[in-house]
Coordinates of C-alpha atoms and ligand atoms in Angstrom, one line a residue:
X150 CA 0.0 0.0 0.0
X151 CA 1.0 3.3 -0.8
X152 CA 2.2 6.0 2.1
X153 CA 1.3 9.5 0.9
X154 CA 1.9 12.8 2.5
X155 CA -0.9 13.2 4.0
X156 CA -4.3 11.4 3.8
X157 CA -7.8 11.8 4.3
X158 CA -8.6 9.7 7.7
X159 CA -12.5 9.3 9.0
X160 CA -13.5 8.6 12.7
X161 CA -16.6 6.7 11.3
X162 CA -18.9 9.3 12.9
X163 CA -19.4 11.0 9.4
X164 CA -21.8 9.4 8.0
X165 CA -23.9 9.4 10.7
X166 CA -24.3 13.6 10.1
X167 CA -24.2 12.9 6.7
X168 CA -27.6 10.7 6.9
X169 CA -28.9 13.3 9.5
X170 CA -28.8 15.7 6.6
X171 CA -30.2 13.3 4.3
X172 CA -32.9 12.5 6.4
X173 CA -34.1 15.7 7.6
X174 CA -33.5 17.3 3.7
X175 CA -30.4 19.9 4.7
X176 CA -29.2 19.3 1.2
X177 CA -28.0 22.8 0.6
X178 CA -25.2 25.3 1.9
X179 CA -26.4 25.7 5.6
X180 CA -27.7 23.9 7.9
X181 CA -27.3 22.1 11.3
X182 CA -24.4 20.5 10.1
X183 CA -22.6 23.9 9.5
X184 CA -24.1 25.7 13.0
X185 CA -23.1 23.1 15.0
X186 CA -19.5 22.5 13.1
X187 CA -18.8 26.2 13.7
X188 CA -19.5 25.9 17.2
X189 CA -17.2 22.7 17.5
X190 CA -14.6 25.0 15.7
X191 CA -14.8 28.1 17.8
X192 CA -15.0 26.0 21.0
X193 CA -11.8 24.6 19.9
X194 CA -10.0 27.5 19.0
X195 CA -11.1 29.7 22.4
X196 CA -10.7 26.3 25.0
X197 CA -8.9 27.8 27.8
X198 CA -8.5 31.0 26.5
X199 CA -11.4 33.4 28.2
X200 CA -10.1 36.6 26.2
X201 CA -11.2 34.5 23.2
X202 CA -14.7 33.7 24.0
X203 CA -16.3 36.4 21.7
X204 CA -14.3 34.7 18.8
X205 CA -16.7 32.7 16.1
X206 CA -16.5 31.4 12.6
X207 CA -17.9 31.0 9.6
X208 CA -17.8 27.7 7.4
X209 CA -16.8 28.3 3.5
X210 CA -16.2 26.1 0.8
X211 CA -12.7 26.4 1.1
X212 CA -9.1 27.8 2.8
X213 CA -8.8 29.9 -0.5
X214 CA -12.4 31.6 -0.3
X215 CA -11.7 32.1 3.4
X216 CA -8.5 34.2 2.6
X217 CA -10.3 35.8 0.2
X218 CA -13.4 36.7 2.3
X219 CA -10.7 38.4 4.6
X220 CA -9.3 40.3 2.0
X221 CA -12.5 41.7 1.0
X222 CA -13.5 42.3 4.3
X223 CA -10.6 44.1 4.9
X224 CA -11.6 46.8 2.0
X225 CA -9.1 45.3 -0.4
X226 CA -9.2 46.8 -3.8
X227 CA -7.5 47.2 -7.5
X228 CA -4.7 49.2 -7.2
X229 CA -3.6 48.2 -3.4
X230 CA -0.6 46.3 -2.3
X231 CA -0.9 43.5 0.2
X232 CA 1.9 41.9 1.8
X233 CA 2.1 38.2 1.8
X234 CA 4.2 35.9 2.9
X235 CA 7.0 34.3 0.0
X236 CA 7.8 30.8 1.2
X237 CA 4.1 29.5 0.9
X238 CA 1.4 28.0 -1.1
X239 CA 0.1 30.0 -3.9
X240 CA -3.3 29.9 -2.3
X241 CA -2.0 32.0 0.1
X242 CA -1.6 35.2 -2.3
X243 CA -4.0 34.1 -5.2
X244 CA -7.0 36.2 -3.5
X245 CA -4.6 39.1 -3.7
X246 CA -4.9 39.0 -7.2
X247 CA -8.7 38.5 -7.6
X248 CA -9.4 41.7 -5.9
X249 CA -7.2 43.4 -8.4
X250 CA -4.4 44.5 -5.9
X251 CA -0.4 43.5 -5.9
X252 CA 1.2 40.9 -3.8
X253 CA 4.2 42.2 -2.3
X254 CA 6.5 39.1 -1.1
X255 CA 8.5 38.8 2.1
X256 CA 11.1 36.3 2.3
X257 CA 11.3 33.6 5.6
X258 CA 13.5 34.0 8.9
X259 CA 15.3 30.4 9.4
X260 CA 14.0 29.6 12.8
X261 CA 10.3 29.2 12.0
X262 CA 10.4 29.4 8.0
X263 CA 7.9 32.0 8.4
X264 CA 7.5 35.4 7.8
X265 CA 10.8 37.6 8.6
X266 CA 9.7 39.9 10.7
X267 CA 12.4 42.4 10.5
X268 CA 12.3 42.4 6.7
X269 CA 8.5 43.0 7.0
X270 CA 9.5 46.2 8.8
X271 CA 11.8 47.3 6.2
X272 CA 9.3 46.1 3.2
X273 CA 6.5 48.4 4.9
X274 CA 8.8 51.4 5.2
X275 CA 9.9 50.8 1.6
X276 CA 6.5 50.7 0.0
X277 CA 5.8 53.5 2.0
X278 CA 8.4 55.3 0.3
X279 CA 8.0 54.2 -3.0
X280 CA 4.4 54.6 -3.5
X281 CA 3.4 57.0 -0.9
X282 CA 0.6 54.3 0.3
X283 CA 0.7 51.7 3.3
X284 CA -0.1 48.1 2.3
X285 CA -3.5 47.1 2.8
X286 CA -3.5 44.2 4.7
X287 CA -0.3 41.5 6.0
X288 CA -0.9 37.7 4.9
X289 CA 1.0 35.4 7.3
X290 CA 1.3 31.8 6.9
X291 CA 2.3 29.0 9.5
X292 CA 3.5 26.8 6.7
X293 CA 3.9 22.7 8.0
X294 CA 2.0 24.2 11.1
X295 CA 5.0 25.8 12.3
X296 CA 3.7 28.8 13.9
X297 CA 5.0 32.2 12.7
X298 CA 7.1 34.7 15.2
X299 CA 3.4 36.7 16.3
X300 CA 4.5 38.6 19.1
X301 CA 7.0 40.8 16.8
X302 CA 4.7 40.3 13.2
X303 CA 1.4 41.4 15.4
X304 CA 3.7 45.1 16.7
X305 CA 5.1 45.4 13.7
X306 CA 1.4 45.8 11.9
X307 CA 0.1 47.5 14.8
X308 CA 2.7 50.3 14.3
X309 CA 1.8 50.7 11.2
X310 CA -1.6 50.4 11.6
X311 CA -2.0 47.4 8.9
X312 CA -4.5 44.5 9.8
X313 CA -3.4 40.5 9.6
X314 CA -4.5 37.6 8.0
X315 CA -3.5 34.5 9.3
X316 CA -2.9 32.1 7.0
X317 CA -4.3 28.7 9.7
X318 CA -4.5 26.1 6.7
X319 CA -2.5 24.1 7.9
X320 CA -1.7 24.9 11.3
X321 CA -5.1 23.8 12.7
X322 CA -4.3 22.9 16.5
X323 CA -0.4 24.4 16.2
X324 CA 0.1 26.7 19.1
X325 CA 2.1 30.1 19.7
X326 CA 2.4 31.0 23.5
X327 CA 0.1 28.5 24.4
X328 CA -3.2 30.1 22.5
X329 CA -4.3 28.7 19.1
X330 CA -2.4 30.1 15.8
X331 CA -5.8 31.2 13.4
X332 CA -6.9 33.4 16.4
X333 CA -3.8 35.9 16.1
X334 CA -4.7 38.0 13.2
X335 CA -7.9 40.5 13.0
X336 CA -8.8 37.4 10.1
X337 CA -7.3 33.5 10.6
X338 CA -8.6 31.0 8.0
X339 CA -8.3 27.4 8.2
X340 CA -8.4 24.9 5.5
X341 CA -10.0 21.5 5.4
X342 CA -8.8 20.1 1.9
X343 CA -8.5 16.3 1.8
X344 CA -4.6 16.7 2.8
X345 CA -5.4 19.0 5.7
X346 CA -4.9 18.4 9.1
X347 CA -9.3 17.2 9.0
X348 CA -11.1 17.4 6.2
X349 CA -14.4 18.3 4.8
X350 CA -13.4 16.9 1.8
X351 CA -13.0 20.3 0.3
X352 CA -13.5 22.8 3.2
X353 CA -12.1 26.1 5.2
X354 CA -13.5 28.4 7.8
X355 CA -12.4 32.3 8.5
X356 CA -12.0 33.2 12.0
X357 CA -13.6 35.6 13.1
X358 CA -13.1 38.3 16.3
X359 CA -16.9 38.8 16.8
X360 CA -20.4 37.7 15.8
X361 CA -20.4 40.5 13.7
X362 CA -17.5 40.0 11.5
X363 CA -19.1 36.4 11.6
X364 CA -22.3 38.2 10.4
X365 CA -20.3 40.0 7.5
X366 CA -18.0 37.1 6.2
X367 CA -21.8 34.8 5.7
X368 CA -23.1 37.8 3.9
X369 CA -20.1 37.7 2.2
X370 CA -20.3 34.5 1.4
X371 CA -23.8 34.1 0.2
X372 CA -23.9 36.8 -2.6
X373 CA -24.5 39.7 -0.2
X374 CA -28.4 40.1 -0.2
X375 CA -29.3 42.8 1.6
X376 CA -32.3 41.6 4.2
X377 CA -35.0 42.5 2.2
X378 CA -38.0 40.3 0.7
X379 CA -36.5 40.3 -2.9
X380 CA -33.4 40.1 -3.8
X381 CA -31.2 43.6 -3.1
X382 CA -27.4 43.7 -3.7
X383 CA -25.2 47.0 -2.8
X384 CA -22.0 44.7 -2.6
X385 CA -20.6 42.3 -4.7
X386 CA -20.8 38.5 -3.3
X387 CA -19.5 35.2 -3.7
X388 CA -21.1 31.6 -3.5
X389 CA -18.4 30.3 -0.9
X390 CA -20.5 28.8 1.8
X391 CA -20.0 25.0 2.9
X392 CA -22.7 22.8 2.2
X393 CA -24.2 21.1 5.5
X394 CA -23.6 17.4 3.7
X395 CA -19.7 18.6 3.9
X396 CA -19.6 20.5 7.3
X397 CA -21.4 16.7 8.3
X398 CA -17.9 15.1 7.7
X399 CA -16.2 18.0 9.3
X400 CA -18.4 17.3 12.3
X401 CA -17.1 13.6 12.6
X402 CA -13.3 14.7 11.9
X403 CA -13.5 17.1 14.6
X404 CA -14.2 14.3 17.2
X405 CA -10.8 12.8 16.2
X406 CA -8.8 15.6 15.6
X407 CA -7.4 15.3 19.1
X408 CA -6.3 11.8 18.0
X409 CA -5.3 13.4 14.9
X410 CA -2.8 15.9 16.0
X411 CA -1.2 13.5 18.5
X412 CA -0.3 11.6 15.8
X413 CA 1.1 13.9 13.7
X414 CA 3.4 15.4 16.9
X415 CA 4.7 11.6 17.6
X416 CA 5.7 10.4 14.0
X417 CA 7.3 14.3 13.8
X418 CA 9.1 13.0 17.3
X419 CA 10.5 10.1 15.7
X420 CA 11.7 11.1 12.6
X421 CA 13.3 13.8 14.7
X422 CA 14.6 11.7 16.9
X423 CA 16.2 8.9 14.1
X424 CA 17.7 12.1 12.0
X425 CA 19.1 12.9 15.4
X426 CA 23.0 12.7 15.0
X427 CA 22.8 12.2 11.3
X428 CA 25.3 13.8 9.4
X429 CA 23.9 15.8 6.6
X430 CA 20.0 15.6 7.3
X431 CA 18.1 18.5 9.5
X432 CA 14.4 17.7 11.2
X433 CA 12.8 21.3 11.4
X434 CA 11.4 21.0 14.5
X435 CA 10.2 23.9 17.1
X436 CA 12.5 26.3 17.6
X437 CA 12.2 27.2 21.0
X438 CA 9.0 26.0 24.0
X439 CA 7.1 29.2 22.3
X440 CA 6.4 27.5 19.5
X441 CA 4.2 24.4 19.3
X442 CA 4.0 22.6 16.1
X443 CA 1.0 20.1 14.5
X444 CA 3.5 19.0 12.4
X445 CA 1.0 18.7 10.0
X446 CA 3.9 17.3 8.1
X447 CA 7.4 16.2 9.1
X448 CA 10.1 18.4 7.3
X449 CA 13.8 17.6 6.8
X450 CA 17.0 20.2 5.2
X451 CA 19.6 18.0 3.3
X452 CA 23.0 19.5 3.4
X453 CA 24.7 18.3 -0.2
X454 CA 28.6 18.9 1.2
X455 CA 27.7 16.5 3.9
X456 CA 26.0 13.5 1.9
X457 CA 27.9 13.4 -1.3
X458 CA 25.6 15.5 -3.4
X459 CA 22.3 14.1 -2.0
X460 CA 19.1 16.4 -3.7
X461 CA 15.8 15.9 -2.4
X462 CA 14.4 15.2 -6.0
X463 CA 16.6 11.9 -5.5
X464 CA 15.3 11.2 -2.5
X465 CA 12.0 11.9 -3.7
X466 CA 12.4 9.6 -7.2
X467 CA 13.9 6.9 -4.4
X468 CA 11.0 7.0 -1.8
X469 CA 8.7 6.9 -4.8
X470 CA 10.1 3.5 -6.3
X471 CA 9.0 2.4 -2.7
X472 CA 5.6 3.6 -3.0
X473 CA 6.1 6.5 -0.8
X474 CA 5.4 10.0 -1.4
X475 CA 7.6 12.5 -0.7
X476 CA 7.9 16.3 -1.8
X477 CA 10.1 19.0 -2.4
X478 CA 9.1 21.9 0.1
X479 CA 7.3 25.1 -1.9
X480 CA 8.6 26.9 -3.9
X481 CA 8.6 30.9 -3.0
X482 CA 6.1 32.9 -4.4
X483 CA 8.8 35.2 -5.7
X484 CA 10.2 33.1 -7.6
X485 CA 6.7 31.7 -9.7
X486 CA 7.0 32.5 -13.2
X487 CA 3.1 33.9 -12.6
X488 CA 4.3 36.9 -10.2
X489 CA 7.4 37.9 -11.7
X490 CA 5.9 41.4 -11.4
X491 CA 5.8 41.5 -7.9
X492 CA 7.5 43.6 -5.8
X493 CA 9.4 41.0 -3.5
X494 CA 12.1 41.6 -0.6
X495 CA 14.2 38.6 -0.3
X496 CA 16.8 37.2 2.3
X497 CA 17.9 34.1 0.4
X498 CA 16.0 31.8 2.8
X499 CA 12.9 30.5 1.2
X500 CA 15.1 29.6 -2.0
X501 CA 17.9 28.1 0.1
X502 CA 14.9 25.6 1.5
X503 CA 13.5 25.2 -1.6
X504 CA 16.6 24.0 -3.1
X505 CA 17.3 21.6 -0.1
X506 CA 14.3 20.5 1.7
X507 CA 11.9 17.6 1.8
X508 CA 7.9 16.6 2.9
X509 CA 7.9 13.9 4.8
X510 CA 4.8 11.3 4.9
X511 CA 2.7 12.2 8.3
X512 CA -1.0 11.6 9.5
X513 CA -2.9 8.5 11.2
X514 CA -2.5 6.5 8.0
X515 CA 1.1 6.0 8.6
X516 CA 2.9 3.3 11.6
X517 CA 6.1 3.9 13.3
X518 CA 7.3 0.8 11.4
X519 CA 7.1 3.4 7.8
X520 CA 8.8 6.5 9.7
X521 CA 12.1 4.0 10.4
X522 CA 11.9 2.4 7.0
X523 CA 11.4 6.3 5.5
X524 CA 14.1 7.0 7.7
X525 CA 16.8 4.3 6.4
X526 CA 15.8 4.8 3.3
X527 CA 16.9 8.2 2.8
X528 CA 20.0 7.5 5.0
X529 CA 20.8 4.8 2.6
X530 CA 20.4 7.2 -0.3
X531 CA 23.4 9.2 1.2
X532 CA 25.9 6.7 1.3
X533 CA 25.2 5.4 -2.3
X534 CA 25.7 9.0 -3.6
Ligands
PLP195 C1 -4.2 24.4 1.6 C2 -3.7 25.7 1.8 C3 -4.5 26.8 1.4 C4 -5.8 26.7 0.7 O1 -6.8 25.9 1.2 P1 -7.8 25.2 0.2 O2 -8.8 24.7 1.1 O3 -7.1 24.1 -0.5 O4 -8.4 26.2 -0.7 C5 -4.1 28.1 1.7 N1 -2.9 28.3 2.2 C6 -2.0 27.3 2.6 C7 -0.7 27.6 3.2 C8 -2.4 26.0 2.3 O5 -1.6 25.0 2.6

């Protein structure tokens, strides 16, 4: 059997909701499924955090229409500039670019991989300069579930008075300073793809800091009718809510995401723990007690001076004649041929993992026994090279 990256696990409680919306003829974009799967999500995201507790969400049809919502929430329009965060998936600043604005790139710090907060400093004061305008908004991205440095990212926007979007996709049940990354920003979104953390087989939810934003990001989402009898429209809307068969699955998956996130934080502990002492290969693993990783997917760094040349596409070509999957890590937005245009401030970082880093399978579907053959695998691909 194959051992992919990460794969779509159910609790068995799905179908259960599922046939509840069946039964009862919520065959449509909301729903009991999607009240009561918000609710599990907010109570997840605010559990032991009082300051939180006026926090909600709203279900969409996916992480990308969640960014976006944000974005136009935010008052995002042709002709601004939104910051966003390079070493990402292009998901992350796609949304940019259907409002009309620019994405303006920041390259990683190598602790975290995330956002370098003192180049987003410098970026905003450059912009500033050049076009006489602050940025719009600040996409940040937890990328693997490696949460991004907040403290200095969240006083760095508030100087300059420029709200954040967290990124969340896939850093559902990561931590920063103890409190759940998705409820930093004034927007988080979450994603629930099938290679998410859960899934609602395509899926994603923006956080929200009130009822009200909650309010605005459904109206939003369901072609922004104005609450008359017939149909009255002084926005423009998108069709982005989740259906209530879906948020039924995402009901089920939250009763083992618990399960799930264990998991993924014990496979990352073993691969961390066999790379341990290894010459050559790099787990990236929490920098520091701040941080608290999902590990939504185990990440290693391959030095080439110290394993004869190794590259992770041969790993990669090696794993897959063993039926695993395996994947080089993004590639920075600044360097996709599709925003060549766009303004980018770059540190070398992002490229440098890029050009030397590998996805590692995680997620319920895969034993110990897979991590340590993974493991010798890859080892063994060092010495033949
Ligand atoms: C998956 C992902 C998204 C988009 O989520 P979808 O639900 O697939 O639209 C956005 N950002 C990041 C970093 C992601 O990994």
């Amino acid at each position: 059997m194959k051992i992919h990256l990460c794969l779509a696990h159910m609790s068995g409680n799905e179908q259960r909701y599922i046939s509840e919306a069946f039964a009862d003829n919520w065959v449509v974009p909301l729903g009991p499924n999607v009240d009561a799967f918000e609710d599990d999500l907010s109570r997840f995201l605010t559990s032991g955090a009082p300051d939180l507790s006026a926090l909600r969400v709203a279900a969409v049809c996916s992480g990308t229409a969640a960014i976006h919502l944000a974005l136009v929430m935010l008052g995002v329009a042709a002709g601004d500039e939104v910051i966003c965060q390079s070493f990402t998936f292009a998901a992350s600043a796609n949304p940019i670019v259907y409002q009309g604005a620019t994405p303006v790139f920041i390259d990683s710090e190598p602790d975290t991989w995330n956002m370098d907060p003192a180049l987003l400093d410098k970026a905003i004061a450059d912009r500033m300069a050049k076009t006489g305008r602050l940025p719009k908004a600040i996409v940040v991205v937890h990328l693997y579930g490696m949460p991004a440095k907040m403290d200095e990212i969240l006083a760095i926007a508030a100087k300059w008075r420029i709200p954040v979007v967290e990124d969340a996709a896939e850093a559902l049940g990561s931590k920063y300073k103890g409190r759940q990354c998705g409820t930093f920003g004034r927007f988080g979104t979450l994603s629930f793809n099938g290679n998410k953390m859960i899934t609602t087989s395509g899926g994603g939810a923006v956080v929200c800091p009130d009822e009200d934003a909650r309010r605005l990001a459904v109206f939003y989402a369901t072609q922004a009718r104005e609450p008359r009898p017939y149909y009255e429209h002084e926005k423009i809307g998108f069709n982005y809510r989740l259906s209530n068969i879906s948020a039924g699955i995402g009901r089920g998956q939250m009763t083992i995401l618990d399960s799930h996130l264990k998991r993924h934080r014990d496979i990352a502990a073993l691969y961390a723990e066999l790379f341990n002492d290894v010459e050559g290969f790099t787990f990236h693993g929490n920098p520091s007690p701040d941080f608290d990783s999902n590990f939504w997917l185990s990440t290693i760094v391959i030095d080439p001076q110290l394993t004869g040349g190794l590259t992770p596409e041969k790993v990669r070509l090696h794993l897959a004649s063993l039926e695993v999957e395996s994947r080089q890590l993004w590639k920075p937005m600044h360097s996709q041929p599709v925003f060549e245009q766009a303004p980018a401030y770059v540190n070398g970082v992002s490229s440098h993992l890029f050009s030397r880093g590998l996805c590692l399978p995680s997620g319920p579907w895969v034993t110990d026994d897979d991590v340590r053959m993974i493991v010798n695998e890859i080892i063994k691909c060092s010495r033949k090279s």
